[in-house]
Tab-separated table of N, CA and C in Angstrom:
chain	number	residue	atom	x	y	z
J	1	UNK	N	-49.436	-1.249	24.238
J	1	UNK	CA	-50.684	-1.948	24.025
J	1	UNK	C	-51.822	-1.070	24.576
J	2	UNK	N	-52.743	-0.702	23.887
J	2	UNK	CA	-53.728	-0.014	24.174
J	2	UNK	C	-55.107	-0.879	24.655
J	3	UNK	N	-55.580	-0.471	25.693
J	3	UNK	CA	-56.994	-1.319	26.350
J	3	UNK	C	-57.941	-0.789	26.258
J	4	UNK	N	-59.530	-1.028	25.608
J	4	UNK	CA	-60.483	-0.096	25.542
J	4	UNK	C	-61.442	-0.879	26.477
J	5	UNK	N	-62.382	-0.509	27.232
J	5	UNK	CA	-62.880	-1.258	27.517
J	5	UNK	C	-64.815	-1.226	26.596
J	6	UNK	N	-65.325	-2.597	26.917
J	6	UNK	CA	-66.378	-2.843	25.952
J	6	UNK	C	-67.989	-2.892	26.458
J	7	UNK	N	-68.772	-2.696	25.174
J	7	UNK	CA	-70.077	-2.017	26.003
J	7	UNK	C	-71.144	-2.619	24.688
J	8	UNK	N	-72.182	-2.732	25.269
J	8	UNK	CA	-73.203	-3.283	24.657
J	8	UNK	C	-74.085	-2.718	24.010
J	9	UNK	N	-74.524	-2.840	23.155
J	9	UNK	CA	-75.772	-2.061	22.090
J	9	UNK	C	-76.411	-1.032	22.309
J	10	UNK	N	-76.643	-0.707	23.833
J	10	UNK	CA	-77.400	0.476	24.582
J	10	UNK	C	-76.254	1.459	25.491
J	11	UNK	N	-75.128	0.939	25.073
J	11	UNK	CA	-73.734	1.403	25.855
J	11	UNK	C	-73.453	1.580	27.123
J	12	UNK	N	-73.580	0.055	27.780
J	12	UNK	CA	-73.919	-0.407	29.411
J	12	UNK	C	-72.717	-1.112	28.820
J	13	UNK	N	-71.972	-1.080	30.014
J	13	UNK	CA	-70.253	-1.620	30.296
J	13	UNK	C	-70.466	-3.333	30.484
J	14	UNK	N	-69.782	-3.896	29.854
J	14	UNK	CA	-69.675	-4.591	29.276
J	14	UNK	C	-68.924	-5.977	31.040
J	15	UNK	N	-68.268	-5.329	31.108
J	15	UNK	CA	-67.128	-5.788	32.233
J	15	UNK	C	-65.940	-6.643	31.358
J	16	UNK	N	-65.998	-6.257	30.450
J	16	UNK	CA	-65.272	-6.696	28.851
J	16	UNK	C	-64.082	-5.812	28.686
J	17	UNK	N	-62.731	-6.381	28.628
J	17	UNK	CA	-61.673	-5.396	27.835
J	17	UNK	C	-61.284	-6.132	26.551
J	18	UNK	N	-60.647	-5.284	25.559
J	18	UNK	CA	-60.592	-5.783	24.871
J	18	UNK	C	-58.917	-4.684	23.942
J	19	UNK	N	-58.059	-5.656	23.006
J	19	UNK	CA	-57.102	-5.290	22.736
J	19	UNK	C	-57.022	-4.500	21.634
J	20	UNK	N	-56.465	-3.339	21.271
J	20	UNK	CA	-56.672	-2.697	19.901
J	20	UNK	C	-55.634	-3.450	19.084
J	21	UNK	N	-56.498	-3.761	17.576
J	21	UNK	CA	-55.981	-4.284	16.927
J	21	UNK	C	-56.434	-5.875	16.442
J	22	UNK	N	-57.000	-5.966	17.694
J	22	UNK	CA	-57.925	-7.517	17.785
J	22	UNK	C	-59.548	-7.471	17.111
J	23	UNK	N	-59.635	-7.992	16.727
J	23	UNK	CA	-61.643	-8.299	16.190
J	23	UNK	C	-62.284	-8.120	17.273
J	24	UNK	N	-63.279	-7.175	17.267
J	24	UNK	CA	-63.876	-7.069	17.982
J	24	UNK	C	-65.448	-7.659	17.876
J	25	UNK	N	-66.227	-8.464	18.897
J	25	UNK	CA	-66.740	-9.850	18.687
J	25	UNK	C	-68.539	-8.682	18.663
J	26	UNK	N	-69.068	-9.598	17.071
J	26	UNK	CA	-70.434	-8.179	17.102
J	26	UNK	C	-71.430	-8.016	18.128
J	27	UNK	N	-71.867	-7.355	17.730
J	27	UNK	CA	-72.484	-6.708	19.119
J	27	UNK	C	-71.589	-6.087	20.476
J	28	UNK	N	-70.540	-5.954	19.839
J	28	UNK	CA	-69.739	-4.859	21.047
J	28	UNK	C	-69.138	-3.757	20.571
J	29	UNK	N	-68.403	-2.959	21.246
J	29	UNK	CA	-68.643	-1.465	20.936
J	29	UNK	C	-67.511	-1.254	21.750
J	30	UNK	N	-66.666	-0.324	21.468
J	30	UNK	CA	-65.652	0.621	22.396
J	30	UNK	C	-66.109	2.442	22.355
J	31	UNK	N	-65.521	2.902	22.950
J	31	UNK	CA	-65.769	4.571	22.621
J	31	UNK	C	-64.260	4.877	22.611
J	32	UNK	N	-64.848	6.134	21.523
J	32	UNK	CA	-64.098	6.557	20.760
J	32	UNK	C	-64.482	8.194	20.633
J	33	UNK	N	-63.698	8.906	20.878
J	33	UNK	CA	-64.575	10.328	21.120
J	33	UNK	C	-63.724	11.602	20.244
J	34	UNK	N	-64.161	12.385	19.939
J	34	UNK	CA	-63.937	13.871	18.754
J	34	UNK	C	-63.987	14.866	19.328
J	35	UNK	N	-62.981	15.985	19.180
J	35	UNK	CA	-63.376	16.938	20.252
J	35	UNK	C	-63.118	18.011	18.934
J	36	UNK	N	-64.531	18.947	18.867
J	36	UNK	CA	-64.424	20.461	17.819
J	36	UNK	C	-64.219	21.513	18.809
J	37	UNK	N	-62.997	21.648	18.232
J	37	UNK	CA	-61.974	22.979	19.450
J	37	UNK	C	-62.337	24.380	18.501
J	38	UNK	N	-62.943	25.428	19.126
J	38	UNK	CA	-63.255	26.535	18.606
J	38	UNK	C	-62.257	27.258	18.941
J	39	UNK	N	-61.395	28.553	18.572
J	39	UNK	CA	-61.138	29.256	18.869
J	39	UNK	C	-61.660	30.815	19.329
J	40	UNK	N	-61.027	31.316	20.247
J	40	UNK	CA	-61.865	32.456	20.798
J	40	UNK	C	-62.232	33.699	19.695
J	41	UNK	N	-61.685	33.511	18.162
J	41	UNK	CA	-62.365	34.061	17.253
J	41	UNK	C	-62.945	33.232	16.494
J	42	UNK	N	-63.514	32.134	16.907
J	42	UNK	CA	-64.527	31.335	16.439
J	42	UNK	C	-63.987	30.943	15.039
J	43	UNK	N	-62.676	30.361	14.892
J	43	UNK	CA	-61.553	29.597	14.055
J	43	UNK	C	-62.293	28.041	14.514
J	44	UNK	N	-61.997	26.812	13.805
J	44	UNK	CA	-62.284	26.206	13.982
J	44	UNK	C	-60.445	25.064	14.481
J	45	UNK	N	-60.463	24.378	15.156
J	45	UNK	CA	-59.255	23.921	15.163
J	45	UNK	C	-59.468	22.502	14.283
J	46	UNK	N	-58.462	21.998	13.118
J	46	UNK	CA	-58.260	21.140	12.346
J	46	UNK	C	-56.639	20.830	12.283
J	47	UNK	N	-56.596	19.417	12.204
J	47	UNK	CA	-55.447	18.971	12.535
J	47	UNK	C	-54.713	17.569	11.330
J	48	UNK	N	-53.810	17.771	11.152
J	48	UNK	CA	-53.544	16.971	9.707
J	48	UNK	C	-52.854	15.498	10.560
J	49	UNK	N	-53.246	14.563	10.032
J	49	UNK	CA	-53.295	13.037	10.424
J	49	UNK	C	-50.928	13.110	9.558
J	50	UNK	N	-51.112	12.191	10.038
J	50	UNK	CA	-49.654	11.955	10.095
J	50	UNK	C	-49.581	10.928	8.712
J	51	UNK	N	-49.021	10.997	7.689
J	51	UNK	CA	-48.485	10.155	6.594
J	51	UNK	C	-48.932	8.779	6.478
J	52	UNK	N	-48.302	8.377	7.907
J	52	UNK	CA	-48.550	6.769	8.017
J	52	UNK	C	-49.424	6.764	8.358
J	53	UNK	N	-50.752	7.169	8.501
J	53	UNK	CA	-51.879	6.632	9.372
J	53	UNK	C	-52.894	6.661	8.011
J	54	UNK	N	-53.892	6.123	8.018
J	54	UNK	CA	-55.069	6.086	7.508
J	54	UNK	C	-55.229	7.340	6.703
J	55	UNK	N	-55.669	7.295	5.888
J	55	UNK	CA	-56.355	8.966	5.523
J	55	UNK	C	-55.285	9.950	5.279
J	56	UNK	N	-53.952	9.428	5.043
J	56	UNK	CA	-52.504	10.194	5.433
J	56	UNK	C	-52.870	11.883	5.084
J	57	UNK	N	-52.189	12.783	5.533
J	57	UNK	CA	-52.394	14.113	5.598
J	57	UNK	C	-53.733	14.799	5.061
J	58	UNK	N	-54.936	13.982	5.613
J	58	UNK	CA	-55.977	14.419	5.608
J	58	UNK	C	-55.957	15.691	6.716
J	59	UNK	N	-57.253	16.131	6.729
J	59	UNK	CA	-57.823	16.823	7.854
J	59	UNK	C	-58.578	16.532	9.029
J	60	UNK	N	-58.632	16.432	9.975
J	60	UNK	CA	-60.143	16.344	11.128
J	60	UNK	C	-59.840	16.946	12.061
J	61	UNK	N	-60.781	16.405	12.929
J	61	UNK	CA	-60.519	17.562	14.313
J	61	UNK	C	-60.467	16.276	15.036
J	62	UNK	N	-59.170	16.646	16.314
J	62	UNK	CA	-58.623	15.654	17.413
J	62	UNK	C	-59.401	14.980	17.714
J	63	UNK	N	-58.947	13.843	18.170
J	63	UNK	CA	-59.955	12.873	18.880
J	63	UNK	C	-59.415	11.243	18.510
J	64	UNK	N	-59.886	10.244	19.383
J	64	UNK	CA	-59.476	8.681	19.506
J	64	UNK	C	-59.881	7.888	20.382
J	65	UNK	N	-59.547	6.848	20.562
J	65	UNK	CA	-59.925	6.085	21.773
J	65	UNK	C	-60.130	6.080	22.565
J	66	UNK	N	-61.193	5.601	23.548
J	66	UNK	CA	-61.463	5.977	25.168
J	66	UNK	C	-60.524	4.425	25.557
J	67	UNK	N	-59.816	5.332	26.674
J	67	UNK	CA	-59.020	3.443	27.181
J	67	UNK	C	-60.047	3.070	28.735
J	68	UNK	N	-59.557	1.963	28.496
J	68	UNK	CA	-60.062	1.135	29.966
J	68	UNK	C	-59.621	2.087	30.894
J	69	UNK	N	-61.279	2.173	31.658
J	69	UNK	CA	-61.255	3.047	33.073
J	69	UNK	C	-61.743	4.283	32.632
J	70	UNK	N	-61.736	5.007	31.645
J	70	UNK	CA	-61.537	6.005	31.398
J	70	UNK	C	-62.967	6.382	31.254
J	71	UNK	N	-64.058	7.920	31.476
J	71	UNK	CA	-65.267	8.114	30.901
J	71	UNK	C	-64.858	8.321	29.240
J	72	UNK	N	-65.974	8.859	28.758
J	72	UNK	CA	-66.002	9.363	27.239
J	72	UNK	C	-65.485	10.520	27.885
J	73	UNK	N	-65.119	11.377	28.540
J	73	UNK	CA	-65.243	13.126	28.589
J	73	UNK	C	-64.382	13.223	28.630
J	74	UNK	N	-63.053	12.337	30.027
J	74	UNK	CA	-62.154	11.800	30.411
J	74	UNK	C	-61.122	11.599	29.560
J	75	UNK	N	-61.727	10.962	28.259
J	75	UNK	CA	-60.782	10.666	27.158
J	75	UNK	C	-61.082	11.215	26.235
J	76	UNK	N	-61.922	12.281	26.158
J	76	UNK	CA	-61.473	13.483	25.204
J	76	UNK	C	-60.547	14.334	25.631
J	77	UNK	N	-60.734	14.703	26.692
J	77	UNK	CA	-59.580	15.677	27.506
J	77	UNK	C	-58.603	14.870	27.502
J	78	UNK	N	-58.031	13.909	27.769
J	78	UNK	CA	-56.698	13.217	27.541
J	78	UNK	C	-56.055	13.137	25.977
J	79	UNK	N	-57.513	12.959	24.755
J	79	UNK	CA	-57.042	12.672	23.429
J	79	UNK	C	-56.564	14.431	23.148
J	80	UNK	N	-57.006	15.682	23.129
J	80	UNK	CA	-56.847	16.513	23.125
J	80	UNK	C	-55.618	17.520	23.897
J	81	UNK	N	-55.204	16.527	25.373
J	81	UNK	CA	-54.104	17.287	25.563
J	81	UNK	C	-52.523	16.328	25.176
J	82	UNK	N	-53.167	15.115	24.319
J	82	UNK	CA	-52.085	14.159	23.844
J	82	UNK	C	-51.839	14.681	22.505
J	83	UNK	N	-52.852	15.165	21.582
J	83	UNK	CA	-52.833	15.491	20.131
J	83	UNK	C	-52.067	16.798	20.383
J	84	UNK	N	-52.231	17.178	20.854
J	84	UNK	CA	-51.642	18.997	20.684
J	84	UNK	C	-51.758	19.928	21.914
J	85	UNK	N	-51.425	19.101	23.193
J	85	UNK	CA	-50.894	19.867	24.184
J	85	UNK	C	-51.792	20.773	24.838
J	86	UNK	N	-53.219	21.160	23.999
J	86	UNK	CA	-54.131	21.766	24.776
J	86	UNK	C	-55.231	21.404	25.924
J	87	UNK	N	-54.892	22.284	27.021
J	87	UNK	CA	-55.482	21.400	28.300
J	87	UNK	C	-56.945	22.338	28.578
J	88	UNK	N	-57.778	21.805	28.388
J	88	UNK	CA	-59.040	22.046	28.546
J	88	UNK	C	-59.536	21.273	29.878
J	89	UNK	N	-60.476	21.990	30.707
J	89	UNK	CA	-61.029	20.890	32.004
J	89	UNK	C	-62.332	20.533	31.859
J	90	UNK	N	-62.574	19.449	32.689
J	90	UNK	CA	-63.649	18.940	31.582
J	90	UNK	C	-64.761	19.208	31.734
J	91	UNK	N	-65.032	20.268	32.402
J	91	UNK	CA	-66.742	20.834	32.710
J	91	UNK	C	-66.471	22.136	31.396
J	92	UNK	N	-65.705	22.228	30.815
J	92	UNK	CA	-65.647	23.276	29.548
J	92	UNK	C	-66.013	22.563	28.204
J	93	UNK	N	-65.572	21.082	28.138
J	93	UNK	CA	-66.218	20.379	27.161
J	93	UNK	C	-67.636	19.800	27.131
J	94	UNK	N	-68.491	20.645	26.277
J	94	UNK	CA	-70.076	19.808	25.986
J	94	UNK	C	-70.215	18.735	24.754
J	95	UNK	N	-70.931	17.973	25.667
J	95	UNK	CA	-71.238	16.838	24.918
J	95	UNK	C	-72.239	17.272	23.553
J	96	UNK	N	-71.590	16.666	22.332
J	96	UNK	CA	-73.113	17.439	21.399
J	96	UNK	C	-74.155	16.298	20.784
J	97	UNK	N	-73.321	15.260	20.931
J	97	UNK	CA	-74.377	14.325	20.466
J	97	UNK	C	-73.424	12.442	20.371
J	98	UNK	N	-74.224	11.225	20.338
J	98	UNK	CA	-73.277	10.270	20.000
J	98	UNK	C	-73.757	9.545	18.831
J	99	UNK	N	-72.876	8.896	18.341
J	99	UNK	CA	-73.038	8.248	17.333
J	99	UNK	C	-72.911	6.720	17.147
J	100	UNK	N	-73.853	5.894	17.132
J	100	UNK	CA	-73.126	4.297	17.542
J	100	UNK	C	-73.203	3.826	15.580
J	101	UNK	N	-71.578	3.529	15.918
J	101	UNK	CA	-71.295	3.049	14.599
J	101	UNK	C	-71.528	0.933	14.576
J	102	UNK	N	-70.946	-0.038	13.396
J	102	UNK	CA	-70.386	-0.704	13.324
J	102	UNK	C	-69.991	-1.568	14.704
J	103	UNK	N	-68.880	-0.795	15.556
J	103	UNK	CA	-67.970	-1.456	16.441
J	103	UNK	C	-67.786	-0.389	17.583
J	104	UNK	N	-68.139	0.919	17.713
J	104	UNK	CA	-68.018	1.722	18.099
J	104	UNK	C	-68.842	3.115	18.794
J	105	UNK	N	-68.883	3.904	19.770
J	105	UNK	CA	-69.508	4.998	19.935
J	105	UNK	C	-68.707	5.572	19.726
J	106	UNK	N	-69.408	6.306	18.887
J	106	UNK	CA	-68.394	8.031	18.932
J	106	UNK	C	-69.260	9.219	19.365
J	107	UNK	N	-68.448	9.372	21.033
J	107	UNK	CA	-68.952	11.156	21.394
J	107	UNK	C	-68.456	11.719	21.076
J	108	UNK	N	-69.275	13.023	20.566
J	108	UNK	CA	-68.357	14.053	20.147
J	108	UNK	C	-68.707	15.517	21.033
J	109	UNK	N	-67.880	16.384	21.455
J	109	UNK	CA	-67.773	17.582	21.843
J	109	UNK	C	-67.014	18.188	21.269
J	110	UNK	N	-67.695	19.378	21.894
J	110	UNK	CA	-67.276	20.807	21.671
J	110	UNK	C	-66.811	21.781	22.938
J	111	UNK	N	-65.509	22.715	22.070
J	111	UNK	CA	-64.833	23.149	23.115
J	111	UNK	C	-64.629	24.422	22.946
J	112	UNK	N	-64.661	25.690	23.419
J	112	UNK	CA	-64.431	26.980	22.354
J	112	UNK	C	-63.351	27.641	23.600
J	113	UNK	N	-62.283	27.713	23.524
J	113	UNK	CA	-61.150	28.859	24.168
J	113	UNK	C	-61.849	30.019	25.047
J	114	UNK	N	-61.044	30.136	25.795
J	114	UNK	CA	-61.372	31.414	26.158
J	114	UNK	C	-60.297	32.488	25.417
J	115	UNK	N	-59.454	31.786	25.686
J	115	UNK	CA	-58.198	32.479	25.572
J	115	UNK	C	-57.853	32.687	23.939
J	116	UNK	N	-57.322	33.345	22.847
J	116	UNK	CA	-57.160	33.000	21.109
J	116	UNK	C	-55.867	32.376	21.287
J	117	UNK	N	-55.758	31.270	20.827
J	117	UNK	CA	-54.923	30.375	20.523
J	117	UNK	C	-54.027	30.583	19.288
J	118	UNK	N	-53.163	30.402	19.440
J	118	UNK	CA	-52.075	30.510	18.167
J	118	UNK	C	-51.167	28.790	17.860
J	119	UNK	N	-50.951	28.863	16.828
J	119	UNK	CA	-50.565	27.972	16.552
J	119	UNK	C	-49.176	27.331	16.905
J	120	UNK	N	-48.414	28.147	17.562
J	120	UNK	CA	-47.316	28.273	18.886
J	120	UNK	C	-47.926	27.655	20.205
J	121	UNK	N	-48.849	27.631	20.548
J	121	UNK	CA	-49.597	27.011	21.592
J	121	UNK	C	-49.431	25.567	21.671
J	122	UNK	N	-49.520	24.788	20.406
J	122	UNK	CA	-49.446	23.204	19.919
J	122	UNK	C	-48.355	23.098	20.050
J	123	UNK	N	-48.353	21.810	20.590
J	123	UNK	CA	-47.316	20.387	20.398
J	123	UNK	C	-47.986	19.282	19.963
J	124	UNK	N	-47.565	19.321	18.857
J	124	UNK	CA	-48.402	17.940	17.546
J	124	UNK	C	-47.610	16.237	18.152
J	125	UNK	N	-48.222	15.847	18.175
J	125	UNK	CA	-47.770	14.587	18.893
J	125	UNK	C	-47.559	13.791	17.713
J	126	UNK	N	-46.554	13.517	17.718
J	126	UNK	CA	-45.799	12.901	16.298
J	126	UNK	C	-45.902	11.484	16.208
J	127	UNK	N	-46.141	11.072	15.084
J	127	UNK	CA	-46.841	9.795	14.411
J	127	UNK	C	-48.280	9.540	14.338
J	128	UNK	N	-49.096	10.891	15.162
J	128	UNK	CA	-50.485	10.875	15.006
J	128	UNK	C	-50.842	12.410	14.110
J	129	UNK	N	-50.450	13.636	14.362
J	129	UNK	CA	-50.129	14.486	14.014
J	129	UNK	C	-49.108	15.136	13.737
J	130	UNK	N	-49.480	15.494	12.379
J	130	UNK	CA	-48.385	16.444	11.158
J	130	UNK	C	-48.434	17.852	11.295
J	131	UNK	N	-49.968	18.414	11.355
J	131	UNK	CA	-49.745	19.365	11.133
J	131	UNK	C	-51.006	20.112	12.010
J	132	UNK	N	-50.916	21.736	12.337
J	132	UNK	CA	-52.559	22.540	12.594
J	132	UNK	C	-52.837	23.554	11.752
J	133	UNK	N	-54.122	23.959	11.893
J	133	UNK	CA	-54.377	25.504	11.287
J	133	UNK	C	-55.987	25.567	11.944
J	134	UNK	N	-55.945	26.757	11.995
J	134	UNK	CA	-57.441	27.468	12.327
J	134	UNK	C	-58.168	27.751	11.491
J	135	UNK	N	-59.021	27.122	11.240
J	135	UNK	CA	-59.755	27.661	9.721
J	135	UNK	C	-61.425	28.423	10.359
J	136	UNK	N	-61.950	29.129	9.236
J	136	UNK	CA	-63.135	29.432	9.676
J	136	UNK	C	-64.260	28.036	9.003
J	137	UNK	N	-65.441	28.303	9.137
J	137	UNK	CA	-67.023	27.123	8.425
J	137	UNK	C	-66.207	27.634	7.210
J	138	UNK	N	-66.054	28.603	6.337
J	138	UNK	CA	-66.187	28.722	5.263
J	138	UNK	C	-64.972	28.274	4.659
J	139	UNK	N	-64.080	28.454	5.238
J	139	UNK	CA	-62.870	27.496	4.528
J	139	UNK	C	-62.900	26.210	4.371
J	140	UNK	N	-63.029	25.544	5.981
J	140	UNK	CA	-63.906	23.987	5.888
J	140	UNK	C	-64.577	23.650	4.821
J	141	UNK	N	-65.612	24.382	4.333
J	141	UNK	CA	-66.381	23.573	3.470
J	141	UNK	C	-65.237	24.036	2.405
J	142	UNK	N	-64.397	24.898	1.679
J	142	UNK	CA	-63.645	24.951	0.698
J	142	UNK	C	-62.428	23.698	0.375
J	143	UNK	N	-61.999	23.073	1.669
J	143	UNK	CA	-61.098	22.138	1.733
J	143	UNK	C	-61.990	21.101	1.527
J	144	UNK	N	-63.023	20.674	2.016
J	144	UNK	CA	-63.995	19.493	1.981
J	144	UNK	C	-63.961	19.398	0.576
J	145	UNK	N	-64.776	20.603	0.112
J	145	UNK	CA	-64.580	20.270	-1.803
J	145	UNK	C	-62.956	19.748	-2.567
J	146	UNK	N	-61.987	20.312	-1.444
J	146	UNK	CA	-60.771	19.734	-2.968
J	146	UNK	C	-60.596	18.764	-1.942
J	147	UNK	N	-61.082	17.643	-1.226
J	147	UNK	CA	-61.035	16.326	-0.881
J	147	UNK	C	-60.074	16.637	0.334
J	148	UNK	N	-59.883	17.234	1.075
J	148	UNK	CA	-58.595	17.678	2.164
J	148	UNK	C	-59.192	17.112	3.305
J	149	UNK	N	-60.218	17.056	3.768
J	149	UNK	CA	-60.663	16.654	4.808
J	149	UNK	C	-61.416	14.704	4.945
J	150	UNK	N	-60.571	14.573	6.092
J	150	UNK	CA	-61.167	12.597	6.298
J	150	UNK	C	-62.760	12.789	5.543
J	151	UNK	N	-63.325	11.963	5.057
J	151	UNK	CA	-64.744	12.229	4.590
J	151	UNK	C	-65.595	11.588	5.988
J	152	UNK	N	-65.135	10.995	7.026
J	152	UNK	CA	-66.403	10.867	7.622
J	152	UNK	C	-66.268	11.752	8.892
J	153	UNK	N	-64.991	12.749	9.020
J	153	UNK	CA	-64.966	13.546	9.636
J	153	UNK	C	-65.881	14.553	9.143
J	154	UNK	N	-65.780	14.796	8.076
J	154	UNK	CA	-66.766	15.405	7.505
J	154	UNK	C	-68.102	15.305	7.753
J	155	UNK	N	-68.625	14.094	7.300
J	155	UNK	CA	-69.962	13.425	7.212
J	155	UNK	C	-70.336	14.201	8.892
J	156	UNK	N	-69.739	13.958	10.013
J	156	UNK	CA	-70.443	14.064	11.558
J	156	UNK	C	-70.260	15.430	11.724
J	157	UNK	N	-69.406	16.371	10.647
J	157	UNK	CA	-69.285	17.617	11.193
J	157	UNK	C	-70.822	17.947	10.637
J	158	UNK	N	-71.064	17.749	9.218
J	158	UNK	CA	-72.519	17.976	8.586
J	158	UNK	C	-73.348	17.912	9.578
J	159	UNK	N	-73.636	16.577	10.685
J	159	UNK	CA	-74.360	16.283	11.380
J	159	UNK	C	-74.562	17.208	12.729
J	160	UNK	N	-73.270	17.715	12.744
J	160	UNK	CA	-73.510	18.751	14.098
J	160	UNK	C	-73.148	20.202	13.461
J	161	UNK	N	-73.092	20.529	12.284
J	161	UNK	CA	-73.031	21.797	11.738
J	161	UNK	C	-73.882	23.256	12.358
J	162	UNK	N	-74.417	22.706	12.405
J	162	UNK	CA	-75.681	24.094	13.173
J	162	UNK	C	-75.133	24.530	14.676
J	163	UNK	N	-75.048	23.048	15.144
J	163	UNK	CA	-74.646	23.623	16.780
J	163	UNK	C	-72.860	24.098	16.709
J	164	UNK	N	-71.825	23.123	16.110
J	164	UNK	CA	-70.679	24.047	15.641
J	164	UNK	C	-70.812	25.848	15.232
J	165	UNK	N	-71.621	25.910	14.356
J	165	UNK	CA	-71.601	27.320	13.751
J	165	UNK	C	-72.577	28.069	14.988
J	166	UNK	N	-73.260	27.763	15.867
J	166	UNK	CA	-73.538	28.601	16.891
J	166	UNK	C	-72.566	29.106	17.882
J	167	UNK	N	-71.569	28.015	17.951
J	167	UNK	CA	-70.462	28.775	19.161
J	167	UNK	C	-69.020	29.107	18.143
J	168	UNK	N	-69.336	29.018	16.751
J	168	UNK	CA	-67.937	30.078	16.365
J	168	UNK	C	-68.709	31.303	16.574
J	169	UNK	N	-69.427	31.917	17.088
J	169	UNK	CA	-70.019	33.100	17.008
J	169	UNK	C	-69.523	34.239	18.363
């Protein structure tokens, strides 16, 4: 059973938990956070959603639920070393911007290696992730066109495109 805890229109804590899977009552909000993992040749890291899930063997970049207790930063670094084993600390992840959806915030950061990562590095955490690859911007947008990528993963990469393509550099 997963616990998120809940937050109000201006994203002030709620003192609210609430159950995933349950309706969440309007005007409340959980976080939910995205992490764009660069590689140290400025590869982008993309990760294929698992069959059964939503969007089945789409594309996006890691990221999920913040649980009860947890910050937004907190639970990117946890969603990121749960998706694929990579441990980042969390003064290396910048915040780039948030997004208040519907039911939800979504922070998103950015993370760029020091180290070049290989795809031997991952452990895909199975039933959430299928698959990885490193792609560059320009492949991204080539998969976006034959429909490969979640579309609203998409949509927020558009939104932070400029500051992404400054640190594949």
């Amino acid at each position: 059973m997963e616990v998120w805890d809940l937050y109000d229109k201006a994203k002030n804590l709620l003192g609210k938990q609430h159950i995933r899977g349950e309706v969440i009552p309007q005007g409340e909000y959980h976080l939910v956070v995205e992490i764009f993992t660069i590689n140290k040749d400025g590869k982008l890291l993309l990760t294929q959603r698992d069959a059964a899930k939503t969007y089945p063997l789409l594309w996006e970049c890691t990221g999920g639920s913040v649980t009860s207790g947890e910050t937004s930063l907190i639970g990117a670094v946890r969603e990121l070393e749960e998706e694929t084993e990579l441990i980042a600390s969390p003064h290396e992840l910048h915040h780039i911007g948030t997004i208040r959806n519907e039911h939800y915030f979504l922070d998103s950061y950015i993370w760029k290696s020091k180290k070049k990562l290989e795809l031997s590095d991952l452990r895909l955490q199975a039933g959430e992730v299928c698959g990885a690859q490193f792609a560059a911007l320009e492949e991204c947008d080539e998969m976006n066109a034959c429909e490969l990528i979640v579309p609203k993963v998409w949509e927020r990469y558009k939104v932070y495109s400029d500051v992404v393509s400054q640190w594949t550099k």
